[in-house]
Amino acid sequence: MGSLRDVIVLAGAGLEPWRCSRFDWKGDSVAAIERSEPVLSLENGALIVIPGLYNSHTHMGDSCLPDGATGLTLEQGFFRPDGFKYRKLAAIAPEEHLPHIVRHLRYMARTGTVGHIDFREQGPKGSELLREASRATGVESVILGQFSGVPFDGAALAANSAPLPAAALRELEAVLSAADGFSESTMNDLTDTAWREIRELTGRLGKLRAIHCLENAGYRDVSLGRTGRGDLARAIDLFDPHLIVHMTVANEAEISLLASSGKTAALNPRANASLGLPLPPVRALMESGANLLLGTDNGMLNSPNMFAELDFTYKVAKSQFGDAVRPDPLAILRMATANIRSVLGSDHPGSLDVGSPATFVVLDFHRPHLRATRHIPASVVTRVTPEDVLATYRAGMPLYQAEGFPGEFVR
Ligand SMILES: [Zn+2]
């Protein structure tokens, strides 16, 4: 049970800011939001309550290697079998690895994130390790496992017809018993037959499916050369993913295909920029009507701080729109909150209403750089630093509380 008095709440699925005489939670749910009036600006500070943030594309497994890919290409840093990430992860013992992941999940909570969708390497053992970190911190890890190695050689991939070898099928079953779903690096890592098999098995078990698409032109070009179709078209047709990540070099036809498929895409503008790749077409994707999420991608590339991702994405989008009014900052904030519902379901509304999960973040807008904001949504998206987060709650449980909180704030 908790209560905050005289706060501003970004309420409902639209996230519009309202002055509220009280915001109460009881058990795991929001018990009361007593709205008085909509509000846009502040004269003298306030506490602001926003929905807990979701980071929809991470690899926290390589958070033990911050900035380790500096100076490496995408292929040198991140591709199997010999990429830097895979060599280093193979060499670290689980008991040394786990504390790195735990510390990074705590940092996520400290920066307002309540849950993340993680593309976990290292087969079933990798998924189990992240599950342990999630239990230790209370941060929700939606774990999508992958094969520990590519199950096909070059000739089998070129012929594009072989089913999964028996050993890979066994590993897949083990991954799915440890994880919430399956992900892979690229469509080019498996044959069309294998993708159909994985779709069938994950469907039967009620598991999530996700895939990286169009991170660079190589994803499309290799797929086209081998199969006559680009990687996005193959992903949608063969794998039917709940989540597609990147879309960095998506062209007009691919953006239309995504939108008409009804699939959700997670964009990762900071990670793309870190690798010297183009910036994703945020404007075109927003205008297409596709459901969009945001992720910080590899721990090795980026801090998993969603406020940094929101700020960067808003500015990239603003530059691409090229006018004074678009995009609405709340449309960017929904990419880290309310838009998650399409992937994780109605028990993850990503918004605050009476009866919804008490999953929220309290921001200290009394701070010098926030207290006289003329536009609350723009300041939430572009100015909040980790120090401004007073508390992060998931389903009524505090994942992080700043010193002094709740103190005078909660009765
Ligand atoms: Zn990834």
Coordinates of C-alpha atoms and ligand atoms in Angstrom, one line a residue:
M1 CA 0.0 0.0 0.0
G2 CA 1.3 3.4 -0.9
S3 CA 0.1 6.9 -1.7
L4 CA 1.6 10.0 -3.4
R5 CA -0.3 13.3 -2.9
D6 CA -0.3 16.3 -5.2
V7 CA 1.6 14.7 -8.1
I8 CA 1.4 14.8 -11.8
V9 CA 0.6 11.5 -13.4
L10 CA 1.0 10.6 -17.1
A11 CA -2.3 8.7 -17.1
G12 CA -4.1 6.3 -19.4
A13 CA -2.8 4.8 -22.6
G14 CA -2.3 8.3 -24.1
L15 CA 0.1 9.3 -21.3
E16 CA -1.3 12.9 -21.0
P17 CA -0.1 14.7 -17.9
W18 CA -2.7 15.3 -15.2
R19 CA -2.5 17.1 -11.9
C20 CA -3.7 14.5 -9.4
S21 CA -4.6 15.0 -5.7
R22 CA -3.6 11.4 -5.1
F23 CA -2.0 8.4 -6.7
D24 CA -2.5 5.2 -4.7
W25 CA -1.5 1.6 -5.1
K26 CA -2.5 -1.4 -3.1
G27 CA -0.8 -4.8 -3.5
D28 CA 0.2 -5.1 -7.1
S29 CA -2.3 -2.7 -8.6
V30 CA -3.1 1.0 -9.0
A31 CA -5.9 1.7 -6.5
A32 CA -6.7 5.4 -7.2
I33 CA -5.8 8.2 -9.6
E34 CA -7.7 11.3 -8.5
R35 CA -7.3 13.7 -11.5
S36 CA -8.0 17.4 -11.1
E37 CA -6.8 19.0 -14.3
P38 CA -4.6 18.5 -17.3
V39 CA -1.3 20.2 -17.1
L40 CA 1.6 21.1 -19.5
S41 CA 4.0 23.3 -17.6
L42 CA 5.4 23.8 -14.1
E43 CA 6.3 27.0 -12.1
N44 CA 7.9 25.4 -9.1
G45 CA 8.5 21.7 -9.6
A46 CA 6.5 18.6 -8.9
L47 CA 6.8 14.8 -8.6
I48 CA 5.9 13.2 -11.9
V49 CA 4.7 9.6 -12.1
I50 CA 5.1 7.8 -15.4
P51 CA 4.5 4.2 -16.4
G52 CA 7.5 1.9 -15.9
L53 CA 9.7 1.7 -19.0
Y54 CA 10.3 -1.3 -21.2
N55 CA 13.5 -1.9 -23.1
S56 CA 12.4 -4.1 -26.0
H57 CA 15.8 -5.2 -27.3
T58 CA 18.8 -6.0 -25.1
H59 CA 21.7 -8.4 -24.9
M60 CA 22.6 -8.1 -21.2
G61 CA 24.8 -11.1 -21.6
D62 CA 27.6 -8.9 -23.0
S63 CA 27.1 -6.2 -20.4
C64 CA 30.3 -7.7 -19.0
L65 CA 32.2 -6.0 -21.9
P66 CA 31.2 -2.3 -21.9
D67 CA 32.5 -0.7 -25.1
G68 CA 34.4 -3.8 -26.0
A69 CA 33.3 -3.5 -29.7
T70 CA 34.9 -0.1 -30.1
G71 CA 36.9 -0.3 -33.3
L72 CA 35.1 -3.4 -34.6
T73 CA 32.5 -3.8 -37.4
L74 CA 29.1 -5.4 -36.7
E75 CA 30.5 -8.6 -38.2
Q76 CA 33.8 -8.6 -36.3
G77 CA 32.1 -7.7 -33.0
F78 CA 28.8 -9.6 -33.0
F79 CA 28.6 -12.4 -35.6
R80 CA 29.1 -16.2 -34.9
P81 CA 31.2 -18.2 -34.7
D82 CA 34.3 -15.9 -34.2
G83 CA 32.9 -12.5 -33.3
F84 CA 34.4 -10.8 -30.3
K85 CA 31.2 -11.2 -28.3
Y86 CA 31.0 -14.9 -28.8
R87 CA 34.7 -15.5 -28.1
K88 CA 34.6 -13.5 -24.9
L89 CA 31.3 -15.0 -23.6
A90 CA 32.6 -18.5 -24.2
A91 CA 35.6 -17.7 -22.0
I92 CA 33.8 -16.2 -18.9
A93 CA 32.7 -18.5 -16.1
P94 CA 29.0 -18.3 -15.0
E95 CA 29.9 -17.3 -11.5
E96 CA 31.9 -14.4 -12.8
H97 CA 29.3 -13.5 -15.5
L98 CA 26.2 -13.4 -13.3
P99 CA 27.3 -10.4 -11.1
H100 CA 27.8 -8.3 -14.3
I101 CA 24.3 -9.0 -15.5
V102 CA 22.8 -8.4 -12.0
R103 CA 24.5 -5.0 -11.7
H104 CA 23.2 -4.0 -15.1
L105 CA 19.6 -5.0 -14.3
R106 CA 19.9 -2.9 -11.1
Y107 CA 21.1 0.0 -13.3
M108 CA 18.1 -0.5 -15.5
A109 CA 15.8 -0.3 -12.5
R110 CA 17.7 2.8 -11.3
T111 CA 17.0 4.4 -14.7
G112 CA 13.3 3.7 -14.7
T113 CA 13.2 0.4 -16.6
V114 CA 10.9 -2.4 -15.2
G115 CA 11.3 -5.0 -17.9
H116 CA 13.3 -5.9 -21.0
I117 CA 13.2 -8.3 -23.9
D118 CA 16.5 -10.0 -24.0
F119 CA 18.1 -11.8 -27.0
R120 CA 20.1 -14.3 -24.9
E121 CA 23.1 -16.1 -26.4
Q122 CA 24.6 -19.3 -25.2
G123 CA 21.8 -21.7 -25.5
P124 CA 19.7 -22.9 -22.5
K125 CA 22.5 -22.1 -20.0
G126 CA 22.6 -18.5 -21.2
S127 CA 18.8 -18.3 -20.6
E128 CA 19.1 -19.8 -17.1
L129 CA 21.8 -17.4 -16.1
L130 CA 19.6 -14.3 -17.1
R131 CA 16.6 -15.9 -15.3
E132 CA 18.7 -16.0 -12.1
A133 CA 19.7 -12.3 -12.5
S134 CA 16.0 -11.4 -13.1
R135 CA 15.0 -13.2 -9.9
A136 CA 17.7 -11.4 -7.9
T137 CA 16.7 -8.0 -9.0
G138 CA 12.9 -8.1 -9.7
V139 CA 13.4 -6.6 -13.1
E140 CA 11.3 -8.6 -15.6
S141 CA 13.5 -10.4 -18.1
V142 CA 11.5 -11.7 -21.1
I143 CA 14.1 -14.1 -22.3
L144 CA 14.4 -15.1 -25.9
G145 CA 17.1 -17.8 -26.2
Q146 CA 19.1 -18.7 -29.3
F147 CA 21.3 -21.6 -30.5
S148 CA 24.8 -21.7 -28.9
G149 CA 26.2 -22.1 -32.5
V150 CA 24.9 -21.9 -36.1
P151 CA 23.5 -25.4 -36.7
F152 CA 24.2 -25.4 -40.5
D153 CA 27.4 -25.1 -42.5
G154 CA 27.7 -22.8 -45.6
A155 CA 26.7 -25.5 -48.1
A156 CA 23.5 -26.4 -46.2
L157 CA 22.6 -22.7 -45.9
A158 CA 23.2 -22.2 -49.6
A159 CA 21.0 -25.2 -50.5
N160 CA 18.4 -23.7 -48.1
S161 CA 16.4 -26.9 -47.6
A162 CA 17.8 -29.0 -44.8
P163 CA 15.7 -29.4 -41.6
L164 CA 17.2 -28.7 -38.2
P165 CA 19.8 -31.4 -37.3
A166 CA 18.7 -33.6 -34.4
A167 CA 21.2 -32.0 -32.0
A168 CA 19.9 -28.5 -32.8
L169 CA 16.3 -29.7 -32.3
R170 CA 17.3 -31.0 -28.9
E171 CA 19.0 -27.7 -28.0
L172 CA 15.9 -25.8 -29.2
E173 CA 13.7 -27.8 -26.9
A174 CA 16.0 -27.1 -24.0
V175 CA 16.2 -23.4 -24.8
L176 CA 12.4 -23.2 -24.9
S177 CA 12.0 -24.9 -21.6
A178 CA 14.4 -22.3 -20.0
A179 CA 13.3 -19.2 -22.0
D180 CA 10.1 -17.3 -22.9
G181 CA 10.8 -17.6 -26.6
F182 CA 13.3 -17.8 -29.4
S183 CA 15.3 -15.3 -31.2
E184 CA 18.1 -15.4 -33.7
S185 CA 20.8 -13.1 -35.0
T186 CA 19.6 -13.0 -38.6
M187 CA 17.3 -14.9 -41.0
N188 CA 20.5 -15.9 -42.8
D189 CA 21.6 -18.2 -39.9
L190 CA 19.0 -20.9 -40.7
T191 CA 17.3 -22.6 -43.7
D192 CA 13.7 -21.9 -44.7
T193 CA 12.8 -25.4 -43.6
A194 CA 14.3 -24.8 -40.1
W195 CA 12.4 -21.5 -39.7
R196 CA 9.1 -23.3 -40.4
E197 CA 10.0 -26.0 -37.8
I198 CA 10.8 -23.4 -35.2
R199 CA 7.6 -21.4 -35.9
E200 CA 5.6 -24.6 -35.5
L201 CA 7.3 -25.7 -32.2
T202 CA 7.2 -22.3 -30.6
G203 CA 3.6 -21.9 -31.7
R204 CA 2.7 -25.2 -30.1
L205 CA 4.4 -24.2 -26.8
G206 CA 2.9 -20.7 -26.8
K207 CA 6.4 -19.1 -26.9
L208 CA 7.5 -15.7 -28.3
R209 CA 9.4 -15.3 -31.6
A210 CA 11.8 -12.4 -32.5
I211 CA 14.4 -11.7 -35.1
H212 CA 16.9 -9.1 -36.2
C213 CA 16.1 -7.7 -39.6
L214 CA 17.7 -5.1 -41.9
E215 CA 20.3 -3.9 -39.4
N216 CA 22.5 -3.4 -42.4
A217 CA 22.2 -4.1 -46.2
G218 CA 24.0 -7.4 -45.8
Y219 CA 21.0 -8.9 -44.0
R220 CA 18.8 -8.2 -47.1
D221 CA 21.5 -8.9 -49.7
V222 CA 22.6 -12.4 -48.4
S223 CA 19.0 -13.4 -48.1
L224 CA 18.1 -12.2 -51.6
G225 CA 21.2 -13.9 -53.1
R226 CA 20.4 -17.2 -51.4
T227 CA 16.6 -17.4 -51.5
G228 CA 15.4 -14.8 -53.9
R229 CA 13.7 -12.9 -51.0
G230 CA 14.8 -10.3 -48.6
D231 CA 15.2 -11.1 -44.9
L232 CA 12.1 -9.1 -43.7
A233 CA 9.8 -10.9 -46.2
R234 CA 11.2 -14.3 -45.2
A235 CA 10.9 -13.5 -41.5
I236 CA 7.2 -12.5 -41.8
D237 CA 6.3 -15.4 -44.0
L238 CA 8.3 -18.3 -42.5
F239 CA 8.8 -17.3 -38.8
D240 CA 5.7 -15.1 -38.1
P241 CA 7.7 -13.1 -35.4
H242 CA 6.0 -11.2 -32.5
L243 CA 8.9 -8.7 -32.6
I244 CA 11.2 -7.6 -35.4
V245 CA 14.3 -5.5 -34.3
H246 CA 16.2 -2.9 -36.2
M247 CA 14.7 -2.0 -39.6
T248 CA 17.7 0.3 -39.8
V249 CA 18.1 0.2 -43.6
A250 CA 14.4 -0.6 -44.4
N251 CA 13.2 0.9 -47.7
E252 CA 9.7 2.1 -48.6
A253 CA 8.5 -1.3 -49.7
E254 CA 9.9 -3.0 -46.5
I255 CA 8.3 -0.3 -44.3
S256 CA 4.9 -0.9 -46.1
L257 CA 5.4 -4.7 -45.7
L258 CA 6.0 -4.3 -41.9
A259 CA 2.9 -2.0 -41.5
S260 CA 0.6 -4.3 -43.5
S261 CA 1.8 -7.4 -41.6
G262 CA 0.7 -5.8 -38.3
K263 CA 4.0 -6.8 -36.7
T264 CA 5.8 -4.8 -34.0
A265 CA 9.3 -3.4 -34.6
A266 CA 11.8 -2.4 -32.0
L267 CA 14.1 0.5 -33.1
N268 CA 17.6 0.9 -31.7
P269 CA 18.9 4.3 -32.9
R270 CA 21.8 4.7 -30.4
A271 CA 23.1 1.2 -31.2
N272 CA 22.9 1.8 -34.9
A273 CA 24.8 5.1 -34.6
S274 CA 27.4 3.5 -32.3
L275 CA 28.2 1.0 -35.0
G276 CA 28.5 3.7 -37.7
L277 CA 25.3 2.4 -39.4
P278 CA 22.6 4.7 -40.8
L279 CA 20.0 6.1 -38.5
P280 CA 16.7 4.2 -38.7
P281 CA 13.9 5.8 -40.7
V282 CA 11.9 6.7 -37.6
R283 CA 9.7 9.2 -39.4
A284 CA 8.7 6.8 -42.2
L285 CA 8.1 4.0 -39.7
M286 CA 5.9 6.3 -37.5
E287 CA 4.0 7.5 -40.5
S288 CA 3.4 3.9 -41.7
G289 CA 1.3 3.2 -38.6
A290 CA 3.4 0.2 -37.5
N291 CA 3.6 -0.4 -33.8
L292 CA 7.0 0.7 -32.6
L293 CA 9.1 0.0 -29.5
L294 CA 12.7 1.0 -28.5
G295 CA 15.7 -0.9 -27.3
T296 CA 19.2 -0.2 -26.3
D297 CA 20.6 -3.4 -27.8
N298 CA 24.0 -4.9 -26.7
G299 CA 25.3 -4.1 -23.2
M300 CA 28.6 -3.9 -24.9
L301 CA 27.4 -1.0 -27.2
N302 CA 25.2 1.1 -24.9
S303 CA 24.2 1.7 -21.4
P304 CA 20.7 0.2 -20.9
N305 CA 19.3 3.6 -20.0
M306 CA 16.0 4.2 -21.7
F307 CA 16.0 7.9 -21.0
A308 CA 19.1 8.2 -23.2
E309 CA 17.3 6.2 -25.9
L310 CA 14.2 8.3 -25.7
D311 CA 16.2 11.6 -26.0
F312 CA 18.2 10.4 -28.9
T313 CA 15.2 8.9 -30.8
Y314 CA 13.1 12.0 -30.3
K315 CA 15.8 14.2 -31.8
V316 CA 16.5 11.8 -34.7
A317 CA 12.7 11.7 -35.4
K318 CA 12.4 15.5 -35.1
S319 CA 15.3 16.0 -37.6
Q320 CA 13.6 13.5 -40.0
F321 CA 10.2 15.2 -39.7
G322 CA 11.9 18.5 -40.3
D323 CA 9.2 20.7 -38.8
A324 CA 8.3 22.4 -35.5
V325 CA 5.5 20.2 -34.4
R326 CA 6.3 16.5 -35.2
P327 CA 6.7 14.1 -33.6
D328 CA 4.6 14.5 -30.4
P329 CA 7.1 13.6 -27.6
L330 CA 4.4 11.4 -26.1
A331 CA 4.5 9.2 -29.3
I332 CA 8.1 8.6 -28.5
L333 CA 7.4 7.8 -24.9
R334 CA 4.7 5.3 -25.9
M335 CA 7.5 3.4 -27.7
A336 CA 8.9 2.6 -24.2
T337 CA 5.6 2.2 -22.4
A338 CA 2.0 1.7 -23.8
N339 CA 3.2 0.1 -27.2
I340 CA 4.5 -2.9 -25.3
R341 CA 1.0 -4.3 -24.8
S342 CA 0.9 -5.7 -28.4
V343 CA 3.9 -7.9 -27.7
L344 CA 3.5 -8.9 -24.0
G345 CA -0.3 -8.8 -23.7
S346 CA -2.9 -7.1 -21.7
D347 CA -1.3 -7.8 -18.3
H348 CA 1.5 -5.5 -19.6
P349 CA -0.6 -2.4 -20.5
G350 CA 2.5 0.0 -20.2
S351 CA 0.1 2.6 -18.9
L352 CA -1.5 3.7 -15.6
D353 CA -5.2 3.4 -14.9
V354 CA -7.1 2.3 -11.8
G355 CA -6.7 -1.5 -11.7
S356 CA -3.7 -1.7 -13.9
P357 CA -0.4 -3.1 -12.5
A358 CA 1.3 -0.6 -10.1
T359 CA 4.3 -0.4 -12.5
F360 CA 5.6 3.1 -12.4
V361 CA 8.5 5.5 -12.0
V362 CA 8.6 8.6 -9.8
L363 CA 10.6 11.5 -11.3
D364 CA 11.8 14.5 -9.3
F365 CA 10.9 17.5 -11.3
H366 CA 11.9 19.8 -8.4
R367 CA 15.4 19.6 -9.8
P368 CA 16.9 22.8 -11.3
H369 CA 16.8 21.6 -14.9
L370 CA 13.2 20.4 -14.7
R371 CA 11.3 22.6 -12.1
A372 CA 10.2 25.3 -14.6
T373 CA 9.5 23.1 -17.6
R374 CA 7.2 24.6 -20.2
H375 CA 6.4 21.2 -21.7
I376 CA 6.3 18.3 -19.4
P377 CA 6.2 15.5 -22.0
A378 CA 9.2 17.0 -23.9
S379 CA 11.2 17.3 -20.6
V380 CA 10.4 13.7 -19.6
V381 CA 11.6 12.5 -23.0
T382 CA 14.7 14.7 -23.3
R383 CA 16.0 16.0 -19.9
V384 CA 15.6 13.3 -17.3
T385 CA 18.9 11.9 -16.0
P386 CA 19.4 8.9 -13.8
E387 CA 19.7 11.1 -10.7
D388 CA 16.1 12.4 -11.3
V389 CA 14.6 9.0 -10.8
L390 CA 13.3 8.7 -7.2
A391 CA 11.7 5.3 -7.4
T392 CA 10.9 2.4 -9.8
Y393 CA 8.1 0.0 -9.0
R394 CA 7.0 -3.1 -10.7
A395 CA 3.6 -4.5 -9.7
G396 CA 3.7 -2.7 -6.4
M397 CA 7.3 -3.9 -5.6
P398 CA 10.0 -1.3 -5.4
L399 CA 12.9 -2.2 -7.7
Y400 CA 14.8 1.0 -6.9
Q401 CA 14.3 3.8 -4.3
A402 CA 16.6 6.9 -4.1
E403 CA 17.9 7.8 -0.7
G404 CA 15.1 9.7 1.2
F405 CA 12.3 8.1 -0.8
P406 CA 9.6 7.4 0.2
G407 CA 10.2 9.6 3.3
E408 CA 8.0 12.6 3.2
F409 CA 6.5 11.7 -0.2
V410 CA 4.6 8.5 0.6
R411 CA 2.1 8.1 3.4
Ligands
ZN1 ZN 20.2 -7.8 -30.9

